[in-house]
mmCIF file of C-alpha atoms and ligand atoms in Angstrom:
data_model
loop_
_atom_site.group_PDB
_atom_site.id
_atom_site.type_symbol
_atom_site.label_atom_id
_atom_site.label_comp_id
_atom_site.label_asym_id
_atom_site.label_seq_id
_atom_site.Cartn_x
_atom_site.Cartn_y
_atom_site.Cartn_z
ATOM 1 C CA MET A 128 26.792 45.144 -3.323
ATOM 2 C CA ASN A 129 27.127 41.487 -4.875
ATOM 3 C CA GLN A 130 27.246 42.202 -8.576
ATOM 4 C CA PHE A 131 24.973 38.745 -9.262
ATOM 5 C CA PHE A 132 21.670 38.379 -8.582
ATOM 6 C CA THR A 133 20.925 35.236 -7.305
ATOM 7 C CA ILE A 134 17.935 34.257 -8.080
ATOM 8 C CA ILE A 135 15.761 31.794 -5.478
ATOM 9 C CA ILE A 136 12.943 29.864 -6.846
ATOM 10 C CA SER A 137 10.958 28.575 -4.059
ATOM 11 C CA MET A 138 8.558 25.737 -5.045
ATOM 12 C CA LYS A 139 6.758 24.243 -2.762
ATOM 13 C CA THR A 140 6.947 20.687 -2.105
ATOM 14 C CA LEU A 141 4.431 18.143 -1.729
ATOM 15 C CA PHE A 142 3.562 17.868 1.937
ATOM 16 C CA GLU A 143 3.909 21.847 2.363
ATOM 17 C CA SER A 144 0.951 22.327 -0.236
ATOM 18 C CA TYR A 145 -1.137 20.345 2.060
ATOM 19 C CA LYS A 146 0.169 21.104 5.252
ATOM 20 C CA ASP A 147 -3.676 22.675 6.010
ATOM 21 C CA TYR A 148 -5.152 19.853 5.028
ATOM 22 C CA PHE A 149 -3.933 16.386 5.314
ATOM 23 C CA ARG A 150 -0.339 14.404 5.654
ATOM 24 C CA VAL A 151 1.436 13.655 2.528
ATOM 25 C CA GLY A 152 2.614 10.161 2.392
ATOM 26 C CA ALA A 153 4.574 7.254 0.308
ATOM 27 C CA ALA A 154 5.076 3.841 0.259
ATOM 28 C CA ILE A 155 8.986 3.459 0.731
ATOM 29 C CA SER A 156 10.201 0.163 -1.094
ATOM 30 C CA GLY A 157 12.833 -1.185 1.052
ATOM 31 C CA ILE A 158 15.198 -1.543 -2.180
ATOM 32 C CA ILE A 159 16.032 2.465 -2.181
ATOM 33 C CA LEU A 160 17.197 2.216 1.779
ATOM 34 C CA MET A 161 19.550 -0.799 0.549
ATOM 35 C CA ASN A 162 23.015 -0.203 0.121
ATOM 36 C CA ASP A 163 24.706 -1.328 -3.212
ATOM 37 C CA GLU A 164 25.325 -4.897 -2.245
ATOM 38 C CA GLU A 165 22.212 -5.529 -0.796
ATOM 39 C CA LYS A 166 20.705 -4.249 -4.369
ATOM 40 C CA ALA A 167 22.897 -6.228 -6.179
ATOM 41 C CA GLU A 168 22.063 -9.411 -4.204
ATOM 42 C CA HIS A 169 18.166 -8.474 -4.685
ATOM 43 C CA PHE A 170 18.655 -7.745 -8.473
ATOM 44 C CA GLU A 171 19.859 -11.612 -8.790
ATOM 45 C CA HIS A 172 16.492 -12.673 -7.435
ATOM 46 C CA MET A 173 14.702 -10.631 -9.953
ATOM 47 C CA LYS A 174 16.472 -11.770 -12.274
ATOM 48 C CA ALA A 175 15.630 -15.149 -11.507
ATOM 49 C CA ARG A 176 12.098 -14.483 -11.587
ATOM 50 C CA TYR A 177 11.988 -12.618 -14.590
ATOM 51 C CA GLU A 178 13.867 -16.292 -16.270
ATOM 52 C CA ASP A 179 10.979 -18.075 -14.660
ATOM 53 C CA PHE A 180 8.277 -15.991 -16.093
ATOM 54 C CA LYS A 181 9.756 -16.622 -19.292
ATOM 55 C CA LYS A 182 10.097 -20.032 -19.008
ATOM 56 C CA ASN A 183 6.263 -20.646 -17.987
ATOM 57 C CA PHE A 184 5.113 -17.804 -20.295
ATOM 58 C CA LYS A 185 1.684 -18.732 -21.950
ATOM 59 C CA PRO A 186 0.425 -16.587 -24.985
ATOM 60 C CA THR A 187 -2.830 -14.828 -24.410
ATOM 61 C CA PRO A 188 -4.434 -12.448 -27.329
ATOM 62 C CA GLU A 189 -3.051 -9.499 -25.356
ATOM 63 C CA PHE A 190 0.158 -10.340 -25.438
ATOM 64 C CA PRO A 191 0.533 -13.254 -28.214
ATOM 65 C CA GLU A 192 4.577 -12.971 -27.711
ATOM 66 C CA PHE A 193 7.262 -12.668 -24.949
ATOM 67 C CA LYS A 194 8.177 -8.783 -25.407
ATOM 68 C CA PHE A 195 8.674 -8.051 -21.786
ATOM 69 C CA PRO A 196 11.713 -5.707 -21.083
ATOM 70 C CA GLU A 197 14.448 -7.254 -19.111
ATOM 71 C CA PRO A 198 14.774 -5.836 -15.534
ATOM 72 C CA LYS A 199 17.741 -3.606 -15.385
ATOM 73 C CA PRO A 200 20.003 -3.172 -12.676
ATOM 74 C CA PHE A 201 19.421 -0.317 -9.713
ATOM 75 C CA PRO A 202 21.969 2.394 -10.225
ATOM 76 C CA LYS A 203 24.804 2.327 -7.177
ATOM 77 C CA GLY A 204 24.078 5.006 -4.794
ATOM 78 C CA ASP A 205 21.218 6.593 -4.041
ATOM 79 C CA MET A 206 18.350 5.822 -6.209
ATOM 80 C CA PRO A 207 16.177 9.474 -7.170
ATOM 81 C CA ASP A 208 13.153 7.893 -4.760
ATOM 82 C CA LYS A 209 15.437 8.239 -1.866
ATOM 83 C CA GLU A 210 15.787 11.585 -2.065
ATOM 84 C CA LEU A 211 12.208 12.311 -3.247
ATOM 85 C CA ALA A 212 10.795 10.373 0.155
ATOM 86 C CA ALA A 213 13.375 12.248 2.402
ATOM 87 C CA SER A 214 11.817 15.702 0.739
ATOM 88 C CA GLN A 215 8.240 15.538 -0.840
ATOM 89 C CA PHE A 216 6.632 13.612 2.062
ATOM 90 C CA ASN A 217 5.927 14.023 5.617
ATOM 91 C CA LEU A 218 4.441 10.129 5.915
ATOM 92 C CA VAL A 219 5.993 6.822 5.240
ATOM 93 C CA VAL A 220 4.903 3.244 5.315
ATOM 94 C CA ALA A 221 6.992 0.199 4.192
ATOM 95 C CA GLU A 222 5.592 -1.441 1.080
ATOM 96 C CA ASN A 223 6.586 -4.859 2.262
ATOM 97 C CA GLU A 224 8.944 -4.596 4.906
ATOM 98 C CA CYS A 225 6.539 -4.862 7.885
ATOM 99 C CA LYS A 226 3.998 -7.660 6.431
ATOM 100 C CA MET A 227 3.723 -10.622 8.791
ATOM 101 C CA GLY A 228 5.709 -12.827 6.187
ATOM 102 C CA SER A 229 8.711 -10.212 6.613
ATOM 103 C CA VAL A 230 9.131 -9.787 10.024
ATOM 104 C CA TYR A 231 7.673 -12.970 11.543
ATOM 105 C CA HIS A 232 9.447 -16.217 11.102
ATOM 106 C CA LYS A 233 10.155 -19.842 12.370
ATOM 107 C CA GLY A 234 13.362 -20.979 13.726
ATOM 108 C CA PRO A 235 15.549 -24.442 12.938
ATOM 109 C CA ASP A 236 14.645 -25.090 16.400
ATOM 110 C CA GLY A 237 10.772 -24.705 15.684
ATOM 111 C CA LYS A 238 10.452 -21.323 17.474
ATOM 112 C CA PRO A 239 9.161 -18.329 15.904
ATOM 113 C CA PHE A 240 11.661 -15.485 15.878
ATOM 114 C CA PHE A 241 11.326 -11.703 14.481
ATOM 115 C CA ASP A 242 13.841 -10.113 11.979
ATOM 116 C CA PHE A 243 13.040 -6.548 12.401
ATOM 117 C CA ALA A 244 16.323 -5.088 10.340
ATOM 118 C CA ALA A 245 14.567 -3.589 7.004
ATOM 119 C CA ALA A 246 11.453 -2.129 9.347
ATOM 120 C CA ASP A 247 14.075 -0.366 11.791
ATOM 121 C CA ARG A 248 16.039 0.752 8.918
ATOM 122 C CA LEU A 249 12.718 2.593 8.006
ATOM 123 C CA ARG A 250 11.709 4.102 11.310
ATOM 124 C CA ASP A 251 15.399 5.600 11.357
ATOM 125 C CA PHE A 252 15.121 6.952 8.280
ATOM 126 C CA ALA A 253 11.714 8.487 8.783
ATOM 127 C CA LYS A 254 13.119 9.721 12.742
ATOM 128 C CA LYS A 255 15.883 11.330 10.877
ATOM 129 C CA ASN A 256 13.651 13.357 8.174
ATOM 130 C CA ARG A 257 11.145 14.073 10.681
ATOM 131 C CA GLN A 258 8.347 11.939 9.095
ATOM 132 C CA ASP A 259 5.637 10.166 10.823
ATOM 133 C CA MET A 260 5.401 6.250 9.960
ATOM 134 C CA ARG A 261 2.652 3.906 10.007
ATOM 135 C CA TRP A 262 2.641 0.215 10.142
ATOM 136 C CA HIS A 263 1.230 -1.900 7.247
ATOM 137 C CA THR A 264 -0.119 -4.601 8.164
ATOM 138 C CA LEU A 265 -1.060 -6.748 11.107
ATOM 139 C CA VAL A 266 -3.604 -9.198 9.837
ATOM 140 C CA TRP A 267 -3.717 -10.229 6.318
ATOM 141 C CA HIS A 268 -4.618 -13.181 4.010
ATOM 142 C CA ASN A 269 -1.701 -12.652 1.563
ATOM 143 C CA GLN A 270 2.245 -12.126 2.787
ATOM 144 C CA SER A 271 1.706 -14.036 5.930
ATOM 145 C CA PRO A 272 4.309 -16.866 6.792
ATOM 146 C CA LYS A 273 2.611 -20.426 5.883
ATOM 147 C CA TRP A 274 4.344 -21.765 9.125
ATOM 148 C CA ILE A 275 2.287 -19.729 11.128
ATOM 149 C CA PHE A 276 -1.293 -21.657 9.782
ATOM 150 C CA GLU A 277 0.611 -25.033 10.073
ATOM 151 C CA ASN A 278 1.955 -27.482 12.873
ATOM 152 C CA ALA A 279 5.369 -29.158 12.485
ATOM 153 C CA ASP A 280 3.947 -32.232 10.942
ATOM 154 C CA GLY A 281 1.918 -29.855 8.062
ATOM 155 C CA SER A 282 -1.637 -29.920 9.540
ATOM 156 C CA LYS A 283 -3.663 -27.249 10.448
ATOM 157 C CA VAL A 284 -2.687 -25.461 13.645
ATOM 158 C CA SER A 285 -5.905 -25.319 16.708
ATOM 159 C CA LYS A 286 -7.707 -22.095 16.817
ATOM 160 C CA ASP A 287 -5.997 -21.451 20.558
ATOM 161 C CA GLU A 288 -2.439 -21.595 19.104
ATOM 162 C CA LEU A 289 -3.170 -19.316 16.152
ATOM 163 C CA GLU A 290 -4.436 -16.959 18.506
ATOM 164 C CA ASP A 291 -1.449 -17.054 20.519
ATOM 165 C CA ARG A 292 1.091 -16.793 17.363
ATOM 166 C CA LEU A 293 -1.085 -13.826 16.796
ATOM 167 C CA LYS A 294 -1.081 -12.265 19.705
ATOM 168 C CA ASN A 295 2.780 -13.086 20.198
ATOM 169 C CA TYR A 296 3.335 -10.733 16.581
ATOM 170 C CA ILE A 297 1.209 -7.987 17.999
ATOM 171 C CA PHE A 298 2.572 -7.434 21.127
ATOM 172 C CA THR A 299 6.185 -7.793 20.061
ATOM 173 C CA VAL A 300 5.611 -5.743 17.637
ATOM 174 C CA GLY A 301 3.920 -2.815 19.509
ATOM 175 C CA GLU A 302 6.459 -3.110 22.477
ATOM 176 C CA ARG A 303 9.268 -2.147 19.741
ATOM 177 C CA TYR A 304 7.254 0.364 17.515
ATOM 178 C CA ARG A 305 4.395 1.849 19.572
ATOM 179 C CA ASP A 306 5.663 5.499 20.633
ATOM 180 C CA ASP A 307 6.983 5.436 16.241
ATOM 181 C CA ILE A 308 4.017 4.549 14.849
ATOM 182 C CA CYS A 309 1.384 6.725 14.289
ATOM 183 C CA SER A 310 -1.611 4.283 12.656
ATOM 184 C CA VAL A 311 -1.599 0.406 11.900
ATOM 185 C CA ASP A 312 -3.662 -1.349 9.285
ATOM 186 C CA VAL A 313 -4.890 -3.292 12.062
ATOM 187 C CA VAL A 314 -6.395 -5.920 9.474
ATOM 188 C CA ASN A 315 -6.279 -5.594 5.590
ATOM 189 C CA GLU A 316 -8.716 -6.736 2.925
ATOM 190 C CA CYS A 317 -11.214 -8.923 4.814
ATOM 191 C CA ILE A 318 -14.339 -8.171 2.652
ATOM 192 C CA SER A 319 -15.052 -10.735 0.098
ATOM 193 C CA ASP A 320 -15.138 -9.507 -3.469
ATOM 194 C CA LYS A 321 -17.747 -12.417 -4.252
ATOM 195 C CA ASN A 322 -20.249 -11.610 -1.411
ATOM 196 C CA PHE A 323 -18.949 -8.460 0.439
ATOM 197 C CA VAL A 324 -18.991 -10.364 3.315
ATOM 198 C CA LEU A 325 -16.070 -11.591 5.349
ATOM 199 C CA ARG A 326 -13.605 -13.286 3.586
ATOM 200 C CA ASP A 327 -13.439 -17.001 4.646
ATOM 201 C CA GLY A 328 -11.394 -20.178 4.123
ATOM 202 C CA ALA A 329 -12.215 -20.704 0.449
ATOM 203 C CA ASP A 330 -11.556 -17.297 -0.161
ATOM 204 C CA ARG A 331 -8.158 -17.634 0.852
ATOM 205 C CA SER A 332 -8.322 -16.234 4.452
ATOM 206 C CA GLN A 333 -6.542 -18.985 6.847
ATOM 207 C CA TRP A 334 -7.158 -16.382 9.852
ATOM 208 C CA PHE A 335 -10.983 -16.614 9.229
ATOM 209 C CA ASP A 336 -10.860 -20.199 8.225
ATOM 210 C CA ILE A 337 -8.657 -21.067 11.863
ATOM 211 C CA LEU A 338 -9.987 -18.398 14.087
ATOM 212 C CA GLY A 339 -14.006 -17.827 12.859
ATOM 213 C CA PRO A 340 -15.449 -14.364 11.740
ATOM 214 C CA ASP A 341 -14.562 -12.542 15.411
ATOM 215 C CA TYR A 342 -10.851 -12.795 14.603
ATOM 216 C CA VAL A 343 -11.547 -9.439 13.020
ATOM 217 C CA ASP A 344 -13.175 -7.765 16.879
ATOM 218 C CA LYS A 345 -9.908 -9.628 18.762
ATOM 219 C CA ALA A 346 -7.476 -7.959 16.836
ATOM 220 C CA PHE A 347 -8.404 -4.590 17.686
ATOM 221 C CA PHE A 348 -8.835 -5.047 20.929
ATOM 222 C CA TRP A 349 -4.928 -6.799 20.732
ATOM 223 C CA ALA A 350 -4.047 -3.608 18.852
ATOM 224 C CA LYS A 351 -5.501 -1.735 21.402
ATOM 225 C CA GLU A 352 -3.730 -2.907 24.115
ATOM 226 C CA ALA A 353 -0.215 -2.775 21.488
ATOM 227 C CA PHE A 354 -0.464 0.207 19.997
ATOM 228 C CA PRO A 355 -2.837 2.322 22.782
ATOM 229 C CA LYS A 356 -1.622 5.612 21.191
ATOM 230 C CA SER A 357 -2.105 4.476 17.524
ATOM 231 C CA SER A 358 -4.851 5.098 15.519
ATOM 232 C CA LEU A 359 -6.281 1.999 14.316
ATOM 233 C CA VAL A 360 -7.149 1.246 10.747
ATOM 234 C CA ILE A 361 -9.390 -1.268 8.581
ATOM 235 C CA ASN A 362 -7.889 -1.428 5.362
ATOM 236 C CA ASP A 363 -9.337 -2.323 1.816
ATOM 237 C CA TYR A 364 -9.483 -2.146 -2.069
ATOM 238 C CA ASN A 365 -12.080 -0.899 -4.204
ATOM 239 C CA LEU A 366 -14.146 0.738 -1.550
ATOM 240 C CA GLU A 367 -14.883 3.568 -4.160
ATOM 241 C CA MET A 368 -14.869 1.674 -6.794
ATOM 242 C CA VAL A 369 -17.432 -1.190 -5.766
ATOM 243 C CA PRO A 370 -20.870 0.312 -4.273
ATOM 244 C CA GLY A 371 -21.567 -3.505 -2.724
ATOM 245 C CA LYS A 372 -18.043 -3.394 -1.377
ATOM 246 C CA ARG A 373 -18.619 -0.520 0.169
ATOM 247 C CA GLU A 374 -21.545 -1.682 1.764
ATOM 248 C CA GLY A 375 -20.323 -4.349 2.653
ATOM 249 C CA MET A 376 -17.762 -2.727 4.836
ATOM 250 C CA TYR A 377 -20.702 -0.220 6.289
ATOM 251 C CA LYS A 378 -21.977 -3.105 7.573
ATOM 252 C CA LEU A 379 -19.113 -4.535 9.351
ATOM 253 C CA LEU A 380 -18.442 -1.328 10.696
ATOM 254 C CA LYS A 381 -21.354 -0.744 12.123
ATOM 255 C CA GLY A 382 -21.637 -4.048 14.088
ATOM 256 C CA MET A 383 -17.828 -3.619 15.047
ATOM 257 C CA LEU A 384 -18.844 -0.393 16.745
ATOM 258 C CA GLU A 385 -21.922 -1.623 18.246
ATOM 259 C CA ARG A 386 -20.034 -4.330 19.947
ATOM 260 C CA GLY A 387 -17.401 -1.308 21.195
ATOM 261 C CA VAL A 388 -14.354 -2.447 19.041
ATOM 262 C CA PRO A 389 -11.622 0.348 18.952
ATOM 263 C CA VAL A 390 -11.552 0.571 15.484
ATOM 264 C CA ASP A 391 -11.186 4.317 14.427
ATOM 265 C CA THR A 392 -9.866 4.636 10.628
ATOM 266 C CA VAL A 393 -11.263 3.577 7.504
ATOM 267 C CA GLY A 394 -7.987 2.935 5.210
ATOM 268 C CA LEU A 395 -9.123 3.757 1.250
ATOM 269 C CA GLN A 396 -6.502 1.627 -0.763
ATOM 270 C CA MET A 397 -7.066 3.772 -3.617
ATOM 271 C CA HIS A 398 -5.569 1.642 -6.587
ATOM 272 C CA ILE A 399 -7.562 3.593 -9.165
ATOM 273 C CA ASN A 400 -6.999 4.140 -12.946
ATOM 274 C CA ILE A 401 -7.228 6.688 -15.262
ATOM 275 C CA GLU A 402 -11.352 6.244 -15.861
ATOM 276 C CA TYR A 403 -12.678 4.965 -12.700
ATOM 277 C CA PRO A 404 -14.119 5.767 -10.805
ATOM 278 C CA PRO A 405 -15.416 9.357 -10.916
ATOM 279 C CA VAL A 406 -14.434 11.595 -8.117
ATOM 280 C CA SER A 407 -18.435 11.756 -7.024
ATOM 281 C CA GLU A 408 -18.048 7.986 -5.983
ATOM 282 C CA ILE A 409 -14.599 9.051 -4.196
ATOM 283 C CA GLU A 410 -16.358 11.722 -2.264
ATOM 284 C CA LYS A 411 -19.893 9.386 -1.343
ATOM 285 C CA THR A 412 -17.209 6.588 0.171
ATOM 286 C CA ILE A 413 -15.876 8.852 2.190
ATOM 287 C CA GLU A 414 -18.559 10.720 4.045
ATOM 288 C CA LEU A 415 -20.121 7.158 4.025
ATOM 289 C CA TYR A 416 -17.476 6.034 6.545
ATOM 290 C CA GLY A 417 -17.502 9.550 8.329
ATOM 291 C CA SER A 418 -20.871 9.611 8.745
ATOM 292 C CA LEU A 419 -20.274 6.657 11.348
ATOM 293 C CA GLY A 420 -18.036 8.691 13.125
ATOM 294 C CA LEU A 421 -15.136 7.461 11.812
ATOM 295 C CA LYS A 422 -12.038 8.528 10.191
ATOM 296 C CA VAL A 423 -10.737 8.548 6.816
ATOM 297 C CA ILE A 424 -7.381 8.011 5.303
ATOM 298 C CA VAL A 425 -6.207 6.849 1.741
ATOM 299 C CA THR A 426 -3.766 4.402 1.826
ATOM 300 C CA GLU A 427 -2.331 3.104 -1.065
ATOM 301 C CA MET A 428 -3.455 5.464 -3.770
ATOM 302 C CA GLU A 429 -2.030 5.357 -7.263
ATOM 303 C CA ILE A 430 -3.435 5.840 -10.737
ATOM 304 C CA SER A 431 -2.719 3.316 -13.176
ATOM 305 C CA MET A 432 -3.173 4.357 -16.958
ATOM 306 C CA TYR A 433 -5.073 1.273 -17.567
ATOM 307 C CA ALA A 434 -8.871 0.648 -16.946
ATOM 308 C CA ASP A 435 -8.682 -2.820 -17.535
ATOM 309 C CA LYS A 436 -12.571 -2.881 -18.342
ATOM 310 C CA GLU A 437 -12.860 -6.289 -18.908
ATOM 311 C CA GLN A 438 -10.405 -7.963 -16.062
ATOM 312 C CA ASN A 439 -13.651 -9.791 -14.716
ATOM 313 C CA GLU A 440 -13.541 -11.647 -17.930
ATOM 314 C CA GLY A 441 -9.368 -12.060 -17.804
ATOM 315 C CA LYS A 442 -9.169 -9.343 -20.089
ATOM 316 C CA PHE A 443 -6.318 -6.810 -20.057
ATOM 317 C CA GLU A 444 -5.385 -4.101 -22.471
ATOM 318 C CA PRO A 445 -2.100 -4.156 -23.945
ATOM 319 C CA ARG A 446 1.072 -1.761 -23.155
ATOM 320 C CA LYS A 447 0.265 1.733 -24.591
ATOM 321 C CA GLU A 448 1.958 4.859 -25.186
ATOM 322 C CA TYR A 449 2.187 7.555 -22.187
ATOM 323 C CA THR A 450 1.558 10.367 -24.414
ATOM 324 C CA PRO A 451 1.616 14.089 -23.392
ATOM 325 C CA GLU A 452 -2.095 13.818 -23.520
ATOM 326 C CA LEU A 453 -2.697 11.098 -21.631
ATOM 327 C CA LEU A 454 -0.142 12.602 -18.662
ATOM 328 C CA ALA A 455 -2.681 15.265 -19.063
ATOM 329 C CA LYS A 456 -5.006 13.437 -18.135
ATOM 330 C CA GLN A 457 -3.703 11.586 -15.083
ATOM 331 C CA ALA A 458 -2.834 15.058 -14.126
ATOM 332 C CA ASP A 459 -6.362 15.804 -14.187
ATOM 333 C CA ARG A 460 -7.623 13.142 -12.696
ATOM 334 C CA TYR A 461 -4.918 13.772 -9.635
ATOM 335 C CA GLU A 462 -5.843 17.563 -9.385
ATOM 336 C CA GLU A 463 -9.791 16.846 -9.154
ATOM 337 C CA ILE A 464 -9.340 14.009 -6.539
ATOM 338 C CA PHE A 465 -7.311 15.858 -4.186
ATOM 339 C CA GLU A 466 -9.762 18.870 -4.343
ATOM 340 C CA CYS A 467 -12.107 16.270 -2.969
ATOM 341 C CA PHE A 468 -9.683 15.500 -0.338
ATOM 342 C CA LYS A 469 -8.968 18.666 0.382
ATOM 343 C CA LYS A 470 -13.057 19.087 1.126
ATOM 344 C CA GLU A 471 -13.334 16.167 3.086
ATOM 345 C CA ALA A 472 -9.920 17.263 5.365
ATOM 346 C CA ARG A 473 -11.817 20.677 5.991
ATOM 347 C CA ALA A 474 -15.275 18.621 6.856
ATOM 348 C CA GLY A 475 -12.751 16.891 9.394
ATOM 349 C CA ILE A 476 -12.972 13.687 7.907
ATOM 350 C CA LEU A 477 -10.172 12.611 5.651
ATOM 351 C CA LYS A 478 -6.739 12.571 7.501
ATOM 352 C CA ASP A 479 -4.053 11.274 5.487
ATOM 353 C CA VAL A 480 -3.251 10.926 1.511
ATOM 354 C CA ILE A 481 -0.350 7.830 1.035
ATOM 355 C CA LEU A 482 0.941 7.118 -2.567
ATOM 356 C CA TRP A 483 2.120 3.738 -3.257
ATOM 357 C CA GLY A 484 5.099 4.488 -4.225
ATOM 358 C CA ILE A 485 7.261 7.619 -5.228
ATOM 359 C CA THR A 486 8.902 6.798 -8.910
ATOM 360 C CA ASP A 487 6.985 4.814 -11.612
ATOM 361 C CA ARG A 488 10.050 2.666 -12.435
ATOM 362 C CA MET A 489 9.594 1.159 -8.790
ATOM 363 C CA SER A 490 5.626 1.004 -8.959
ATOM 364 C CA TRP A 491 4.223 -2.494 -8.206
ATOM 365 C CA LYS A 492 1.918 -1.863 -10.743
ATOM 366 C CA ASN A 493 4.539 -2.677 -13.165
ATOM 367 C CA GLY A 494 3.949 -6.514 -12.790
ATOM 368 C CA PHE A 495 0.531 -6.226 -11.743
ATOM 369 C CA PRO A 496 -2.606 -7.428 -12.700
ATOM 370 C CA VAL A 497 -0.257 -8.418 -15.887
ATOM 371 C CA PRO A 498 3.136 -9.510 -15.311
ATOM 372 C CA GLY A 499 5.372 -7.489 -17.473
ATOM 373 C CA ARG A 500 3.359 -4.785 -18.267
ATOM 374 C CA THR A 501 4.821 -1.381 -17.549
ATOM 375 C CA ASP A 502 2.616 1.195 -16.037
ATOM 376 C CA ALA A 503 2.592 5.446 -15.306
ATOM 377 C CA PRO A 504 0.594 5.551 -12.266
ATOM 378 C CA LEU A 505 3.049 7.963 -9.714
ATOM 379 C CA LEU A 506 3.659 11.469 -9.434
ATOM 380 C CA PHE A 507 8.016 11.185 -11.189
ATOM 381 C CA ASP A 508 9.139 9.280 -14.030
ATOM 382 C CA GLY A 509 11.196 6.113 -13.864
ATOM 383 C CA GLU A 510 14.396 8.974 -13.629
ATOM 384 C CA GLY A 511 13.007 10.704 -11.021
ATOM 385 C CA LYS A 512 11.276 13.680 -12.961
ATOM 386 C CA PRO A 513 8.122 14.820 -11.621
ATOM 387 C CA LYS A 514 5.700 14.462 -14.099
ATOM 388 C CA ALA A 515 2.401 16.581 -14.871
ATOM 389 C CA ALA A 516 0.525 15.419 -12.007
ATOM 390 C CA PHE A 517 3.094 16.636 -9.667
ATOM 391 C CA ASP A 518 3.284 19.887 -10.977
ATOM 392 C CA ARG A 519 -0.730 19.835 -10.565
ATOM 393 C CA LEU A 520 -0.354 19.408 -7.052
ATOM 394 C CA CYS A 521 2.478 21.604 -5.768
ATOM 395 C CA LYS A 522 0.747 24.782 -6.114
HETATM 396 C C1 XIL B 1995 1.919 -4.833 -2.602
HETATM 397 C C2 XIL B 1995 3.571 -4.056 -2.657
HETATM 398 O O1 XIL B 1995 3.887 -3.222 -3.587
HETATM 399 C C3 XIL B 1995 4.443 -5.312 -4.058
HETATM 400 O O2 XIL B 1995 5.672 -4.892 -3.998
HETATM 401 C C4 XIL B 1995 4.302 -6.562 -3.618
HETATM 402 O O3 XIL B 1995 4.931 -7.441 -4.205
HETATM 403 C C5 XIL B 1995 2.613 -7.517 -2.860
HETATM 404 O O4 XIL B 1995 2.269 -6.551 -2.649
HETATM 405 N N1 XIL B 1995 -2.637 -4.358 -1.517
HETATM 406 C C6 XIL B 1995 -1.639 -3.924 -0.186
HETATM 407 C C7 XIL B 1995 -0.178 -3.776 -0.734
HETATM 408 O O5 XIL B 1995 -2.523 -3.895 0.878
HETATM 409 O O6 XIL B 1995 0.429 -4.515 0.854
HETATM 410 C C8 XIL B 1995 -0.016 -4.140 -1.989
HETATM 411 O O7 XIL B 1995 1.169 -4.229 -1.738
HETATM 412 C C9 XIL B 1995 -0.763 -3.775 -3.102
HETATM 413 C C10 XIL B 1995 -2.185 -4.425 -2.478
#
């Protein structure tokens, strides 16, 4: 008999902890799948952006001096995010690489062409790790290429031409990925924060401006043809935070369903924070859309350390220390919200929960809404070590 005892500590992974309820996904930054050369090149762009930011910095009461940390080069070899992405999650989505601006380009001959290299890389990663994959996103007012709304002379393109370009995009993506994609964000962020109806041209949607209000319905009908087996999602932020926006989305969906539009799922982005919203509002939101017979998925969750209560007045909190007390509070928030998710999954409404990133180092919240203010909204710290919130969720 072996004189040494082997102690096997069996710790459940994140997705295993919820396998009876919902898939647990993560947004994957393309950077973590890059090789060392690509990472070094990407870092040069980041440095240039930082220098620009420094040059154009204007002091505010919260940030009287430029004290933002310089970007650090990415480590050589695999970053911790990559191993965690493969082991802790059973669903992935590209943080940027499947947006229209990343894949749909105009060549020097004026003809559109597609670059699927980064999207393919994520698809291959997902296949290798036996994970499902989502597509984010087909129609969005942000991160769309500028050329798509313009004629060769820079004037505004006609409705017919823009419809053709959009259809070409949707059907080309569908042809390539339809068998690999479990759900598609067909339309992203279409509800205005001003009046809670469809975001229009004055509110930065060139889709609405040129195609008119029925672009949403049309995009869903085309997506249904292009991705016949995927679930079709309308995705937006602050639905759990702002009751008026939640209602606005409800009205839009009710009309869409009456018109026979094939939307089947509402995506709640859930970029929430350490104070807001209370879990009761999250529950109410999920159940409201469930009452329409729709499924709900949480598409981009993180819990920021900053509530920024006065952000409507343009005021933001200065950088704070992430004390053990604050990290424990974040863990409490994650835990109570995931308990609510379990309840809504049992009710048959909630299907997936996706976090918008893996380690705090890579979170987009380090630059948003305050450039340079680092945040700590995810389940793993900058080095990839599990935070209190992770331990609390894996039980
Ligand atoms: C963000 C990415 O995380 C950033 O890297 C990028 O610079 C901007 O976009 N809502 C969405 C996501 O639907 O696509 C956004 O992702 C975050 C807000």
